[in-house]
XYZ file of C-alpha atoms in Angstrom:
107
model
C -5.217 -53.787 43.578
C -5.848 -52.059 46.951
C -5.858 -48.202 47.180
C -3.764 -47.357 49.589
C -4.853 -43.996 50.236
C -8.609 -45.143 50.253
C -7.816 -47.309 52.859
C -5.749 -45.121 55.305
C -8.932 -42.638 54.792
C -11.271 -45.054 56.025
C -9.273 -46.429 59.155
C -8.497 -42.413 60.168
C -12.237 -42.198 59.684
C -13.047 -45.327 61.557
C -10.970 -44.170 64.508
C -12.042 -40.635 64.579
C -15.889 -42.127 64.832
C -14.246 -44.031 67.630
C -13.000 -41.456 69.636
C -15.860 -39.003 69.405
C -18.494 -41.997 70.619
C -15.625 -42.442 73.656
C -14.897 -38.953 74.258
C -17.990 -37.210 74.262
C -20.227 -39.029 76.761
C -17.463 -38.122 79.345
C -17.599 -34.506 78.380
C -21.640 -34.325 77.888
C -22.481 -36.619 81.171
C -20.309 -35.478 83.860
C -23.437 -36.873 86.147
C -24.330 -40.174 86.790
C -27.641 -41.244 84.614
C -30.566 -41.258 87.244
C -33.400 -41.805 84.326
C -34.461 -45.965 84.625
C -35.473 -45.780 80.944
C -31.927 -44.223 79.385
C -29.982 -46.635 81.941
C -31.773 -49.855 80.431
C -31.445 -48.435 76.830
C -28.093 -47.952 77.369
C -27.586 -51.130 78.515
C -29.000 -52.929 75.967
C -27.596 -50.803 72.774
C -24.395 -53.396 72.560
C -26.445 -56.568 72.861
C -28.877 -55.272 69.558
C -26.072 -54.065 67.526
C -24.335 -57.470 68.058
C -27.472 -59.387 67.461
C -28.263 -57.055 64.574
C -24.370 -57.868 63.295
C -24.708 -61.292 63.561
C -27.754 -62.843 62.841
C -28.165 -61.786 59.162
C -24.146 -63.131 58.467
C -25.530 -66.363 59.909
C -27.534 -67.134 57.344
C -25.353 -65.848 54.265
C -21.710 -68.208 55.737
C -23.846 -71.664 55.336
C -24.519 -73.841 52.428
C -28.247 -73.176 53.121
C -30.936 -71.612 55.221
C -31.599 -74.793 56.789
C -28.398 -75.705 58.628
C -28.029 -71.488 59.247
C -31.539 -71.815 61.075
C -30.548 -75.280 63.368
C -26.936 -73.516 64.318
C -29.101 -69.930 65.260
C -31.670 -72.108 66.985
C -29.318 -74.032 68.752
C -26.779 -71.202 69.862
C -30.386 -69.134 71.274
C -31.132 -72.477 73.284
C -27.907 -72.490 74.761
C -27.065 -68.245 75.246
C -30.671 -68.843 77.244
C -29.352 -70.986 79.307
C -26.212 -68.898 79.792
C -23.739 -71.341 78.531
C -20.388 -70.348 77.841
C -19.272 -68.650 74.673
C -16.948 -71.409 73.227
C -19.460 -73.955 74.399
C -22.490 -71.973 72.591
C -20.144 -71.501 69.443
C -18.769 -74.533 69.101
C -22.217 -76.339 69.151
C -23.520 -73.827 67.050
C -21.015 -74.691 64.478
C -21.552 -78.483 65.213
C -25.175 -78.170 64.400
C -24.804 -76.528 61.218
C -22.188 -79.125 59.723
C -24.360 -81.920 60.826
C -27.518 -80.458 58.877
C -25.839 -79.895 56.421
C -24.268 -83.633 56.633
C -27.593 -84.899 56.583
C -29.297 -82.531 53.903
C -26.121 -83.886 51.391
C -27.226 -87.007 52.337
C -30.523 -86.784 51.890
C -30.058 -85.654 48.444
């Protein structure tokens, strides 16, 4: 049974993390960020928190570590060489049924 009340407490929660990571840059940094070092941090926080997101859940959603490491190895190849995002995905997913097509096979 869901708890209502638990949940309602979490999204308030959720959104009032939200707003204070949106908010309070513009109220802290009314200047424009000169440092080279904070600007490249910066602007690499979302693309480790994604990776850091993903990469683990890749391996737990497949049958087996072996078709979860030819769909990561394969979407890498391709996001290198800055393929589209439905094109990377959808071969990503393509690898992973195929090794896993030919690991039930093999077996």
């Amino acid at each position: 049974m869901i708890d209502y009340g638990v949940l309602l407490k979490a999204i308030a929660a959720m959104a009032v993390v939200m707003f204070c990571l949106r908010v309070l840059p513009l109220i802290f940094c009314k200047k424009p960020i000169k440092n080279r070092f904070i600007q490249s941090f910066l602007f690499y926080i979302p693309y480790a928190v994604l990776t850091s997101m993903a990469i683990p859940e890749a391996f737990h959603s497949t049958a087996s570590v072996p078709s979860a490491i030819a769909g990561v190895v394969i979407a890498c190849i391709l996001a290198y060489f800055e393929r589209d995002l439905l094109t990377v995905c959808l071969s990503a997913t393509a690898a992973v049924f195929i090794a896993d097509q030919i690991m039930n096979f093999i077996k």
